[in-house]
XYZ file of C-alpha atoms in Angstrom:
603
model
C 31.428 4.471 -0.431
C 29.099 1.839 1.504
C 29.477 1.991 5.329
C 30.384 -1.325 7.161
C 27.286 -3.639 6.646
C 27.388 -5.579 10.185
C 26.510 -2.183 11.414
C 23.412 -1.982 10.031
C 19.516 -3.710 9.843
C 19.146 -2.864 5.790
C 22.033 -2.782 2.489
C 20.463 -0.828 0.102
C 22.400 -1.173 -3.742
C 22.145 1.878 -6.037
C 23.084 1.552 -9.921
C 23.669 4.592 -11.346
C 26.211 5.424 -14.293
C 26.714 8.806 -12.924
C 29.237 8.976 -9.888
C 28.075 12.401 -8.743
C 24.494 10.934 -8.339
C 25.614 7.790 -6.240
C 26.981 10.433 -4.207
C 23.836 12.266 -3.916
C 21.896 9.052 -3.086
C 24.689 7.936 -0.354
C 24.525 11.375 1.116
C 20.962 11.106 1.354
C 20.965 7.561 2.732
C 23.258 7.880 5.121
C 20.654 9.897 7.343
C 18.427 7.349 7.705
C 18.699 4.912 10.664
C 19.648 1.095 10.335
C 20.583 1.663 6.502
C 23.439 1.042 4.803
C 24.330 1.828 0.817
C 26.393 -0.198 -1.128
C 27.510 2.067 -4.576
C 28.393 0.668 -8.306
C 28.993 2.579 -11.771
C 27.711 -0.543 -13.645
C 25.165 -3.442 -14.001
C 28.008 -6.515 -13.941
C 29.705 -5.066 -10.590
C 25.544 -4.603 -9.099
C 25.352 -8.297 -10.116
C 28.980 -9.438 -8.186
C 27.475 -7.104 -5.246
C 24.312 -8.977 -5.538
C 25.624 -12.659 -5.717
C 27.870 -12.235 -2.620
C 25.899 -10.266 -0.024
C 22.330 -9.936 1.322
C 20.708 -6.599 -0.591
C 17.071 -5.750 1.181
C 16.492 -3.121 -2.012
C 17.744 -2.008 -5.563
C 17.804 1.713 -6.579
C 18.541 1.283 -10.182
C 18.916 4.009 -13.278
C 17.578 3.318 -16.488
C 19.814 4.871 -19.041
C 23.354 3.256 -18.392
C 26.021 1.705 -20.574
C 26.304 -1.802 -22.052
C 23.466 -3.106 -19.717
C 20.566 -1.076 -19.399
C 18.268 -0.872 -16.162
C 15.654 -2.988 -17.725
C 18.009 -5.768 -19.021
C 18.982 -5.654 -14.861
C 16.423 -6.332 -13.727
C 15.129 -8.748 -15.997
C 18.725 -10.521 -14.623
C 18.087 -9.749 -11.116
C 13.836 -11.437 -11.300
C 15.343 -14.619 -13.386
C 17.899 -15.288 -10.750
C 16.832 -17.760 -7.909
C 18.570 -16.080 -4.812
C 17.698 -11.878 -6.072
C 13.945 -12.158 -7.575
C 12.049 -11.471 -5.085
C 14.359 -8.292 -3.844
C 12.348 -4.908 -4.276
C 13.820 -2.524 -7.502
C 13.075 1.402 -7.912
C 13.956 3.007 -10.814
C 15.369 5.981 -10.241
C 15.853 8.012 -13.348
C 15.621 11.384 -15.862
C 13.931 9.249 -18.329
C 10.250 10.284 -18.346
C 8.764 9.497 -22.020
C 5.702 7.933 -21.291
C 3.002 6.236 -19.434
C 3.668 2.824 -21.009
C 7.645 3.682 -20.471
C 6.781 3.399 -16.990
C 4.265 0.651 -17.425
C 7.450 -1.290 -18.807
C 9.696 -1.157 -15.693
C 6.474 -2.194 -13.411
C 6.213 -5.052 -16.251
C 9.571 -6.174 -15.842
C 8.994 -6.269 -11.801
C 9.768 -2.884 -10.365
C 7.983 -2.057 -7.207
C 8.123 1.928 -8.096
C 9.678 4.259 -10.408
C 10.636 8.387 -9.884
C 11.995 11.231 -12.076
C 14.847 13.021 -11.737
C 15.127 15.419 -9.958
C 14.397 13.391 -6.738
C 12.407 14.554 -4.161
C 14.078 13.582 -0.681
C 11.103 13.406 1.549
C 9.280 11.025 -1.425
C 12.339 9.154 -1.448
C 12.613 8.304 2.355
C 9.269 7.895 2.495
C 9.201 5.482 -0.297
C 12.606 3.493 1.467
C 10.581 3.508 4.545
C 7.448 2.180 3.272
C 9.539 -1.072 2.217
C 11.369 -1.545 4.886
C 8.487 -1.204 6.661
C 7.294 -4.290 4.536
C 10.813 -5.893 4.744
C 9.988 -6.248 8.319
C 5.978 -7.568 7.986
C 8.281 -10.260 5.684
C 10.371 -11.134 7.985
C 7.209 -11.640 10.339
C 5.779 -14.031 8.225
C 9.102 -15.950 8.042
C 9.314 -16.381 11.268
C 5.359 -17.819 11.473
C 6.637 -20.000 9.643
C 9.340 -20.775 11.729
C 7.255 -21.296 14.666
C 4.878 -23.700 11.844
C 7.778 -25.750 12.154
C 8.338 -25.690 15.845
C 4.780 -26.418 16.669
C 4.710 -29.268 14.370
C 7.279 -30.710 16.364
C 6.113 -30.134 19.825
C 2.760 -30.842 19.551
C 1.405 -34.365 20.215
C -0.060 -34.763 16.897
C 1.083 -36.311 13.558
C 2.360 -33.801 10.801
C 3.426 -34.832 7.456
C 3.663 -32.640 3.900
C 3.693 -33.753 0.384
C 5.003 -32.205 -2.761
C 2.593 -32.218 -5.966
C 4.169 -35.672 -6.461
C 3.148 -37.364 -3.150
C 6.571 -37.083 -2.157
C 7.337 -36.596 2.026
C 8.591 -33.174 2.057
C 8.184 -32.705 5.598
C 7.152 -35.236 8.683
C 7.764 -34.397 12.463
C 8.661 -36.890 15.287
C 5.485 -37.281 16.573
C 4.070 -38.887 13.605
C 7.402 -41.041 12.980
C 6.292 -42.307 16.864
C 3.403 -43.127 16.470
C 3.546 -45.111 13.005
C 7.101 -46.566 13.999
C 9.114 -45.595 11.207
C 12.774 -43.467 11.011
C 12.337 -40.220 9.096
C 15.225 -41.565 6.718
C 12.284 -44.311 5.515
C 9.713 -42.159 4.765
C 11.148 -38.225 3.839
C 11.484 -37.782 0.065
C 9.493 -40.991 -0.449
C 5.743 -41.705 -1.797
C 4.299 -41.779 1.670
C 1.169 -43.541 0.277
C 3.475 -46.762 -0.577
C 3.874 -47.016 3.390
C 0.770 -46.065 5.402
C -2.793 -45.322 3.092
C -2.327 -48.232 0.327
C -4.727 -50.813 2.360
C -8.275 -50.066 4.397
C -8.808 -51.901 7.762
C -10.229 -54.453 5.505
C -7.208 -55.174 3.633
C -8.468 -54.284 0.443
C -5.785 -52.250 -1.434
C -5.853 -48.453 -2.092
C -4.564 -47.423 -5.534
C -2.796 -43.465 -5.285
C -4.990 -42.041 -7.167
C -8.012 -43.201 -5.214
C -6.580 -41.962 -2.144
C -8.393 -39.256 -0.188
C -4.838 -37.415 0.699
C -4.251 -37.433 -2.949
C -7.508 -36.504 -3.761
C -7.056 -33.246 -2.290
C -4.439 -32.026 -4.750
C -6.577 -32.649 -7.798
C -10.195 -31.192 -6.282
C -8.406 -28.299 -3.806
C -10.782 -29.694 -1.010
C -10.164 -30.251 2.019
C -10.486 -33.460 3.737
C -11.560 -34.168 7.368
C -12.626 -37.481 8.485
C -11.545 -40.770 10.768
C -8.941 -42.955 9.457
C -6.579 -45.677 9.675
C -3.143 -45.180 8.807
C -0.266 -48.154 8.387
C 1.708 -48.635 11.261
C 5.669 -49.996 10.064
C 4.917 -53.470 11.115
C 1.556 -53.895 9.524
C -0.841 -52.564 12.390
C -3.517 -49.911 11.550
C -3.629 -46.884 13.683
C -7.048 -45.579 14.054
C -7.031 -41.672 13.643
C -9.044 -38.484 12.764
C -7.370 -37.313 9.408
C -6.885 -33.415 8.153
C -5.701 -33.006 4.841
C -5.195 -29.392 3.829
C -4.141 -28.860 -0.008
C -1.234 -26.049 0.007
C -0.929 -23.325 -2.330
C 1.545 -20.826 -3.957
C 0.603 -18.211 -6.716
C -2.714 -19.803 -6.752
C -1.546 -23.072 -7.570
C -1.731 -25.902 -5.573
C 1.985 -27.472 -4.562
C 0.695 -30.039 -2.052
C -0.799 -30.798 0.671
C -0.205 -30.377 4.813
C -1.630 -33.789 6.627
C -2.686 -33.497 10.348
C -3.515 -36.879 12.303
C -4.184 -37.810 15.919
C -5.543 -40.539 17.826
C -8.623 -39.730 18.999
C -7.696 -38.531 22.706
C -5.665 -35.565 21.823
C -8.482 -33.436 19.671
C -7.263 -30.525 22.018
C -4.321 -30.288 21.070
C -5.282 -30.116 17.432
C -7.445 -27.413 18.654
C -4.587 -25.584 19.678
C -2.454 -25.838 16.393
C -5.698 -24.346 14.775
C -5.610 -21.307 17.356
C -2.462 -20.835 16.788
C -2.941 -20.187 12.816
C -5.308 -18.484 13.265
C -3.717 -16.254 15.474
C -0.690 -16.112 13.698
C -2.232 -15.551 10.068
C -4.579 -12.685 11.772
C -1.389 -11.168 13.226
C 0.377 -11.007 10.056
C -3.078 -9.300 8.121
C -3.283 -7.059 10.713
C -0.226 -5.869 10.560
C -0.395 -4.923 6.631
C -3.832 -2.679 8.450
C -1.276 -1.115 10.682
C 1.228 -0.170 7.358
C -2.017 1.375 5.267
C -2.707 3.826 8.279
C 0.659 4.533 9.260
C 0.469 6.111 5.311
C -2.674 7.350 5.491
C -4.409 8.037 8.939
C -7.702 9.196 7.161
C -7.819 5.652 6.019
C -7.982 4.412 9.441
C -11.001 6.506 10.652
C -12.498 5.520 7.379
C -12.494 1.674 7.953
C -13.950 2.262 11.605
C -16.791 4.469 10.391
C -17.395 2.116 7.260
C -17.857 -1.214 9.896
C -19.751 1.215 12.624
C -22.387 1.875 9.517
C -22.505 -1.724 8.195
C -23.367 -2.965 11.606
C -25.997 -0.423 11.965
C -27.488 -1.258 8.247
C -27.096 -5.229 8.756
C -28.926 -4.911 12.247
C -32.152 -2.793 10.538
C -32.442 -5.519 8.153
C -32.125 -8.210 11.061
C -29.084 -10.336 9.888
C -27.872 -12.486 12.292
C -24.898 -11.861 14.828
C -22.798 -14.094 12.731
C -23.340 -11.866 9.761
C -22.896 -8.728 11.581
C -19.514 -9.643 12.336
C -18.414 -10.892 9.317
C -19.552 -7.505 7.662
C -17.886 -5.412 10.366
C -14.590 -7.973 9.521
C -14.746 -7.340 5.821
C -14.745 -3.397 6.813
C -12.435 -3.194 8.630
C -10.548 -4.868 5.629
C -11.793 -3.375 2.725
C -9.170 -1.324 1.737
C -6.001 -3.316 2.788
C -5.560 -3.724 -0.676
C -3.678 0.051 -0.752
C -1.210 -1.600 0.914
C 0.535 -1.604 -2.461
C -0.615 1.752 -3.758
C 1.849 3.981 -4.438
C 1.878 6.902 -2.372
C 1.441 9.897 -5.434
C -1.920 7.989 -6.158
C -3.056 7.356 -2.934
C -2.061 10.621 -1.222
C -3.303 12.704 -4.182
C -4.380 16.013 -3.165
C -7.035 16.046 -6.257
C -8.675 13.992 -8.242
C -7.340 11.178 -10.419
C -6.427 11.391 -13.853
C -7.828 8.038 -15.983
C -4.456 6.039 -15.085
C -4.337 6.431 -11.486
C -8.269 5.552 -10.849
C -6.964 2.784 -12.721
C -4.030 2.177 -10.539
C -6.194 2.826 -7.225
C -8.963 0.548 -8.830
C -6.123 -2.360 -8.697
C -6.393 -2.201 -4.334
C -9.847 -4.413 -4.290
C -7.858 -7.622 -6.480
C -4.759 -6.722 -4.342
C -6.859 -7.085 -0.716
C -8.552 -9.947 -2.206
C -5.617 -11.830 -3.250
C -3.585 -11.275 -0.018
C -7.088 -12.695 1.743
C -8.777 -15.733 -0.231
C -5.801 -18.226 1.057
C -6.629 -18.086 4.365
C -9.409 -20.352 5.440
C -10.699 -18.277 8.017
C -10.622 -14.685 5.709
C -12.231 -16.564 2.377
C -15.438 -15.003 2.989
C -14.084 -11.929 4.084
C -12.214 -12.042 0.699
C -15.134 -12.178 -1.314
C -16.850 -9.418 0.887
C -14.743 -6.739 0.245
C -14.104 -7.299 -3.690
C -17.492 -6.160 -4.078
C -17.547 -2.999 -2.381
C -17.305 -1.349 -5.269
C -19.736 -2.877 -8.032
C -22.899 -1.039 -8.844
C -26.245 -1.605 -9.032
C -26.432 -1.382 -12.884
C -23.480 -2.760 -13.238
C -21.519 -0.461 -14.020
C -18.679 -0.531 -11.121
C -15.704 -2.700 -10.945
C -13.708 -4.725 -10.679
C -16.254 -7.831 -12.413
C -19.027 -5.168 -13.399
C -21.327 -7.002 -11.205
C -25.385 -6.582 -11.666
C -27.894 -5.809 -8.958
C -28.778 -9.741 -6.747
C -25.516 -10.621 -8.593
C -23.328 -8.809 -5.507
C -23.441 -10.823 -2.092
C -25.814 -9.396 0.209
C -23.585 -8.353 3.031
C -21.167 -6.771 0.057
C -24.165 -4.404 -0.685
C -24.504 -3.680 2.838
C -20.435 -2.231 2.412
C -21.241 -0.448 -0.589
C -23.673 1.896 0.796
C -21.765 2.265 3.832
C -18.611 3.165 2.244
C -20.241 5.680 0.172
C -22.102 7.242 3.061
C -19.074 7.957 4.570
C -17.288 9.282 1.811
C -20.655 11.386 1.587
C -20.562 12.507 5.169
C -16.199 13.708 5.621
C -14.529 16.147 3.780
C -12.129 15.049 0.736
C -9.508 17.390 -0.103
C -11.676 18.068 -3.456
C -14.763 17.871 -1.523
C -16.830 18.785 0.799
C -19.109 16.571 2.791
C -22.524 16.476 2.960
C -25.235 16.257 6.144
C -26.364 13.329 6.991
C -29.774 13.933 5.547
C -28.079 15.337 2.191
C -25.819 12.095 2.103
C -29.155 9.998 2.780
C -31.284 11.732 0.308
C -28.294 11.280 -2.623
C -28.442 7.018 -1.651
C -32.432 7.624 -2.187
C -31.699 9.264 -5.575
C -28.924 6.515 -6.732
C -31.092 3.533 -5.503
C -31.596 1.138 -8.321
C -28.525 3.107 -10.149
C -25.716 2.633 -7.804
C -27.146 1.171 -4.916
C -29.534 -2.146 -4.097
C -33.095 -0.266 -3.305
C -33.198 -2.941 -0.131
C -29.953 -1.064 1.567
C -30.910 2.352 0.896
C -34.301 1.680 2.264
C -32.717 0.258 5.818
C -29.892 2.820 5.349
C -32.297 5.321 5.798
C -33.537 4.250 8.977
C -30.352 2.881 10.423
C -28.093 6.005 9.550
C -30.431 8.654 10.021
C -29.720 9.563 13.740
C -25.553 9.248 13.267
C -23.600 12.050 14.583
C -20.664 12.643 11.849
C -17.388 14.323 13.713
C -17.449 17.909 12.499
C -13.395 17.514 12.431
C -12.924 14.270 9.494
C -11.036 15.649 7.216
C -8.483 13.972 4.712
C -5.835 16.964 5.156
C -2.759 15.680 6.290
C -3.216 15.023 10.471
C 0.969 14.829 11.291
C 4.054 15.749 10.542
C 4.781 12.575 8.047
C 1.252 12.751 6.314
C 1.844 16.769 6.262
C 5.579 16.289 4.135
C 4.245 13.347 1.953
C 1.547 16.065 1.229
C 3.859 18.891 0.520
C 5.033 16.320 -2.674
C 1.868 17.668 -4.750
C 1.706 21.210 -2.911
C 5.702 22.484 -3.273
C 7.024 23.763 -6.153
C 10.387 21.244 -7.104
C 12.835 24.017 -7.531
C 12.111 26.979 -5.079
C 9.991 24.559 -2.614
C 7.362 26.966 -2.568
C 3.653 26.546 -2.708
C 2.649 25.865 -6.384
C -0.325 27.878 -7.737
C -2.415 24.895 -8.839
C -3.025 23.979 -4.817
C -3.659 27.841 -4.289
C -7.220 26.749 -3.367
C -6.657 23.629 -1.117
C -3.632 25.406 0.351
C -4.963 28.650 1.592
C -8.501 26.078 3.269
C -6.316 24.270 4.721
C -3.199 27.028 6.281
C -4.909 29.911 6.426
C -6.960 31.268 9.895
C -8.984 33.835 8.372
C -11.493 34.721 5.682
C -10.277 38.462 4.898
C -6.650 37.832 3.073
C -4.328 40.114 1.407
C -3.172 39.149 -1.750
C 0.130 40.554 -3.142
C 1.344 39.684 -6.621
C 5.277 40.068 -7.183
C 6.479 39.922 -10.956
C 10.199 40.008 -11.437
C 10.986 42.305 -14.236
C 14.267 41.640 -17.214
C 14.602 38.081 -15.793
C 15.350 36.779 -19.577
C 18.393 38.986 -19.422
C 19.433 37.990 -16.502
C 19.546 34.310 -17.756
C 20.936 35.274 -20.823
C 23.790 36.833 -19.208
C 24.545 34.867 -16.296
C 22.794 31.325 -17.420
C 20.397 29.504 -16.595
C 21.619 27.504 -13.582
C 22.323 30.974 -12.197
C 18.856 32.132 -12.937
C 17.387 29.213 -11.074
C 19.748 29.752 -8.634
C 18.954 33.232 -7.904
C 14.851 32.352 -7.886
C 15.880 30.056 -5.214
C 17.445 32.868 -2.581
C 14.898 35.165 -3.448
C 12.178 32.437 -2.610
C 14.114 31.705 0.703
C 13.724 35.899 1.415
C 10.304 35.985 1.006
C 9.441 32.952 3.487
C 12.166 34.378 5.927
C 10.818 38.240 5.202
C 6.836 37.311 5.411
C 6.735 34.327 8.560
C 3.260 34.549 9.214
C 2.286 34.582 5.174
C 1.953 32.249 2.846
C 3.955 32.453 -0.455
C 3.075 30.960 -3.913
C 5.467 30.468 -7.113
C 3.054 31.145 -10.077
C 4.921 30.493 -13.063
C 8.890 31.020 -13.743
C 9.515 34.524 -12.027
C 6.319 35.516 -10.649
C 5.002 34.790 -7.168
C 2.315 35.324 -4.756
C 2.359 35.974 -1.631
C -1.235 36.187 0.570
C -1.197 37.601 4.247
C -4.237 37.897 6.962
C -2.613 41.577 7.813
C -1.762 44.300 5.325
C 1.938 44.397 4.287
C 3.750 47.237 4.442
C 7.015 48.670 2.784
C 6.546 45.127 0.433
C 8.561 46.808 -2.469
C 10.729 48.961 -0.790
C 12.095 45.666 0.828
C 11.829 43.751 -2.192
C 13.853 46.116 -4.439
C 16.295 46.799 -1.457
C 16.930 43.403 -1.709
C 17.232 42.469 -5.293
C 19.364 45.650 -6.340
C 21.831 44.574 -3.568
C 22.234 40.622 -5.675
C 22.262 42.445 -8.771
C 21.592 45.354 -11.339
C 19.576 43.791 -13.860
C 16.028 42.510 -12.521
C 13.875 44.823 -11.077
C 10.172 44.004 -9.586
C 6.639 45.234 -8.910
C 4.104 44.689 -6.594
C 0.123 44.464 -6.595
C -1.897 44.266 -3.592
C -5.447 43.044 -3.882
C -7.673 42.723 -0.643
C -10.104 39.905 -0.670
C -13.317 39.664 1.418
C -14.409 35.785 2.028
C -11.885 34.226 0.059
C -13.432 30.692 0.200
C -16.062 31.709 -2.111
C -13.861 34.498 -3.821
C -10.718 32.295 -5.405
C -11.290 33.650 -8.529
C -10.881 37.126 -7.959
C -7.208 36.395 -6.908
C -6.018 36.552 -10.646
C -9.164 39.187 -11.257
C-alpha cells in the first residue's frame, strides 16, 4: 500500500490490526504533500519495517493481537536506532484518564479516539513534521559545530566523562605537534596538562579541565599546554562542561595563543547565533498554532519594558525582561493542540497539562549560556504573591524581581483582550483589579509602577483569541462541530453565534424530527445516522446565509438574521420524499439582543 519512499521528504508507519482502517489512514495520507505511508497488520512486521528503513513517525493502535500497542512501543523506545521516533496512538480505546496517561508514560507524543477527525489528524502530522524539520536544523548546527572547529585557527578538543579524546580538530593537533591517531580515544591529560611551566606534576583529578566535570563550572583562564616534544605552549584556556538530559557527559576545550582572541570571538558569535536561530524557530512553530499567542508575547514585553522603565531598572535589565517575554510561553511548544486551542475553559487535567509549558520552556532554555537567565525569568511568570501559583509555589521577595515585573504584565494583558470565555476589561478596570490583587497575587511594588506605566496604553479594540485564518479557524471547528453530522454542536451555541453572526436581532428556529426510534428500529442504526447526515447536509445547502446547530440526536437548530419562510413546507417536502416514517416540526422564536438574551433560546 506505501507509495515509493525516494519520492518523498517523510515515511510515516501505521499499525493497525484492522485492514479497512490502514486503508482509511493511507487514503487520508496520501493527500498530504512530501508524505509517504508505509502499512502493516501486526507489531513484528512494524518492527522488520522499522529495522530496515528510516520512519519520521508511528501511528500505532492499541488493541491488536499477540503484541499490543503498548508492548510496541515499549520495543520501539528500548531500541537504540527507533527511540527517539515520534508514536500516536490512534485508537477506539477510551477508558480513562490514566489509560491515556499510560501511553504518554510509555513515550507517546499524542493519543486520539476513534472516530478520527481528519483536520486534527493533519494538523497533528503537520505539527511534527514541522518539528522533524526544527530537528533536522539543529543537526545540521551541529554539523557546521564540526566544520567551524576545523576551520577556525583555534584549538578544539572534547572529552567523554572519562577524560577520554572524543573529538580534536587539526588546528590543535598543529599547534601541539601530535597525529590525531596519538591522542583520539586517549586520556588527553597523560599528554599535554600533567606538568605546570614549573615542572611540577599535575595529578587528573587536580586538573582544572577535569575539574569542570565534577563542579559543572566553567573554566576560563591562561595556560600552558604540553607540546609533543616537551615544550609548553602558552594559551588562554576555555573549558565548557557538556550536558545531555541534565547530566554532564564531558567537556568541550577551546585554546588559542594569545594573538587570535578574534577568532575565538567569532566561534562565540557563531553559537550564539546559531543556538538563537534554533529557539527562535520553536517561537515561529507556537504562533504558526496559535497566532493569538504571538500578539500576546509582543504586548507582554511592550508592558514589561514600560513597568521596568517606571521603576528605573537599567537598560541591561530592560532587555533581558523584554527577552524573557518574548519567551515566556515557548514552553506550548509541546502542548497539545485540544488543550491549547480550547474554546473554554479547562477541566482540572488540562490546566494541569497547560501548567506543564513553564518546566517545558525552561528546560529547552537553562542549557544555553546565553538564555540561563532568561530561563529562570520566565518559570516564574506564574507564581503568586501568597504563594499560591505554580510551578514551585513561590512566596512574595522569593520570585526574581524582573519575573514579577512579567507577572503583572502577563496578566494585564490577559485583562485587557478578549478570551473566547471572556471578555476584556478597560485599561482602568484591568488596573484597578492589579490594585485589588496586590499583596494576593501580585508584588504591591509592580502594581504600584504598573499603575503609572500602563495607565495611558491604547489596547487594539480588535485582540481577540477567535481563530484569525483558515488553519486556526478548522483546528477550531475540532471543539465547535458535531463528529457525525459536522454541524455546530449546541454547547458552543454561545461562542458560535459572537463570533459568526453580524447582527443582534436573530431568528431562532427549532426542528425536532418526529418517530426517529422507528426509523432506527426498522432500518438500523447505521442507516439512522446515515440519514441525520443528508438531512444535516440539506439544511446547510437549504439555509446558506444561517447558521445550523445539532442539539441532541434528532433535533437541530437553526438561527437566521432574516425570517425564514416556507421552513416546514420544505422540510417535510424533503423528508417524505427519503422516506415515510419520520415526520418533523418547526418552532420559530425571534430574539431581540441575543448577546445578553442566550437563555431565552431554549425559553
Amino acid at each position: 500500500m506505501s507509495r515509493i519512499i525516494s519520492d518523498f521528504k517523510y515515511t510515516i508507519l501505521c499499525v493497525d490490526d484492522n485492514q479497512n482502517n490502514l486503508y482509511s489512514l493511507n487514503a487520508l495520507l496520501s493527500t498530504m504533500q512530501d508524505v509517504n505511508s508505509v502499512e502493516v497488520l501486526h507489531a513484528k512486521d512494524a518492527l522488520d519495517v522499522l529495522l530496515s528503513q528510516k520512519i519520521d513517525l508511528i501511528l500505532c493502535d492499541v488493541q491488536m493481537p499477540d503484541i499490543n500497542g503498548f508492548e510496541l512501543a515499549k520495543m520501539i523506545k528500548s531500541n537504540k536506532k527507533t527511540k527517539d521516533i515520534p508514536i500516536i496512538f490512534v485508537t477506539a480505546v477510551f477508558k480513562s484518564e490514566e489509560f491515556i496517561e499510560q501511553g504518554f508514560e510509555i513515550g507517546a507524543v499524542d493519543y486520539l479516539t476513534k472516530p478520527i477527525d481528519d483536520h486534527q489528524l493533519i494538523n497533528k502530522i503537520t505539527l511534527y513534521l514541522k518539528i522533524f524539520d526544527e530537528k533536522n536544523k539543529a543537526q545540521q548546527s551541529k554539523k557546521r559545530f564540526y566544520d567551524i572547529a576545523q576551520s577556525i585557527g583555534d584549538g578544539i578538543y572534547t572529552l567523554d566523562i572519562k577524560n577520554e579524546t572524543t573529538f580534536i580538530n587539526n588546528k590543535a593537533l598543529e599547534l601541539l605537534g601530535f597525529k590525531k591517531s596519538e591522542l583520539l580515544g586517549k586520556k588527553i591529560h597523560d599528554y599535554i596538562h600533567y606538568k605546570d611551566i614549573d615542572n611540577n606534576p599535575i595529578l587528573a583529578k587536580q586538573c582544572k579541565v577535569h575539574l569542570t566535570m565534577i563542579n559543572g563550572t566553567v573554566y576560563i583562564n591562561d595556560e600552558y599546554l604540553i607540546k609533543k616534544d616537551g615544550t609548553f605552549l602558552a594559551v588562554t584556556l576555555k573549558v565548557t562542561p557538556l550536558y545531555e538530559n541534565n547530566n554532564i557527559i564531558g567537556t568541550v576545550v577551546i585554546f588559542r595563543d594569545k594573538t587570535s582572541e578574534n577568532l575565538v570571538y567569532k566561534l562565540e558569535k557563531d553559537k550564539k547565533k546559531t543556538q538563537e536561530q534554533i529557539v527562535f524557530s520553536m517561537i515561529d512553530i507556537l504562533e504558526s498554532r496559535d497566532s493569538y499567542t504571538a500578539g500576546h508575547t509582543k504586548r507582554v514585553a511592550k508592558y514589561c519594558e514600560l513597568i521596568a522603565r517606571e521603576m528605573q531598572y537599567s537598560e541591561e535589565d530592560i532587555e533581558l525582561v523584554k527577552t524573557a517575554a518574548w519567551l515566556h510561553d515557548i514552553g506550548k511548544v509541546s502542548t497539545p493542540d485540544s488543550v491549547l486551542l480550547k474554546p473554554g475553559q479547562l477541566d482540572a487535567q488540562e490546566y494541569k497539562i497547560i501548567q506543564q509549558h513553564l518546566t517545558t520552556g525552561y528546560d529547552i532554555l537553562k542549557n544555553i549560556d546565553e538564555y540561563k537567565d532568561i530561563a529562570e525569568i520566565m518559570r516564574e511568570h506564574h507564581e503568586k504573591y501568597d504563594g499560591t501559583g505554580y510551578p514551585r509555589g513561590l512566596k512574595g521577595d522569593e520570585v526574581k524581581p524582573l519575573s514579577r515585573i512579567m507577572i503583572v504584565a502577563d496578566a494585564f494583558d490577559a485583562m485587557t483582550t478578549n478570551r473566547i470565555y471572556k471578555a476584556k476589561k478597560s485599561v482602568k478596570e484591568a488596573l484597578s483589579e492589579l490594585e485589588e490583587l496586590s499583596m494576593v497575587q501580585f508584588h504591591p511594588d509592580i502594581v504600584s509602577a504598573a499603575i503609572i506605566a500602563l495607565k495611558d496604553v491604547t489596547i487594539d479594540t480588535d485582540i481577540s483569541q477567535n481563530p484569525q485564518t483558515l488553519v486556526e479557524e478548522q483546528r477550531f471547528s475540532h471543539f465547535y462541530k458535531d463528529k457525525l453530522t459536522n454541524l455546530y454542536a449546541i454547547e458552543y451555541i454561545e461562542l458560535v453565534l459572537k463570533y459568526y453572526m453580524k447582527t443582534d436581532d436573530i431568528y431562532i428556529y427549532t426542528i425536532e424530527l418526529k418517530n426517529f426510534s422507528k426509523y432506527n428500529k426498522k432500518y438500523g442504526w447505521k442507516m439512522g445516522d446515515k440519514f441525520l447526515v443528508q438531512f444535516s447536509d440539506y439544511l446547510k445547502n437549504l439555509f446558506l446565509d444561517s447558521i445550523v446547530f445539532r442539539i441532541e440526536g434528532d433535533d437541530f437548530l437553526v438561527s437566521s438574521s432574516v425570517k425564514l419562510y416556507d421552513i416546514t413546507e420544505k422540510l417535510t417536502d424533503y423528508i417524505t420524499k427519503e422516506q415515510d416514517i419520520i415526520s418533523c416540526t418547526v418552532k420559530e422564536k425571534f430574539i431581540k439582543d441575543i448577546t445578553n438574551n442566550l437563555d431565552k433560546i431554549n425559553g
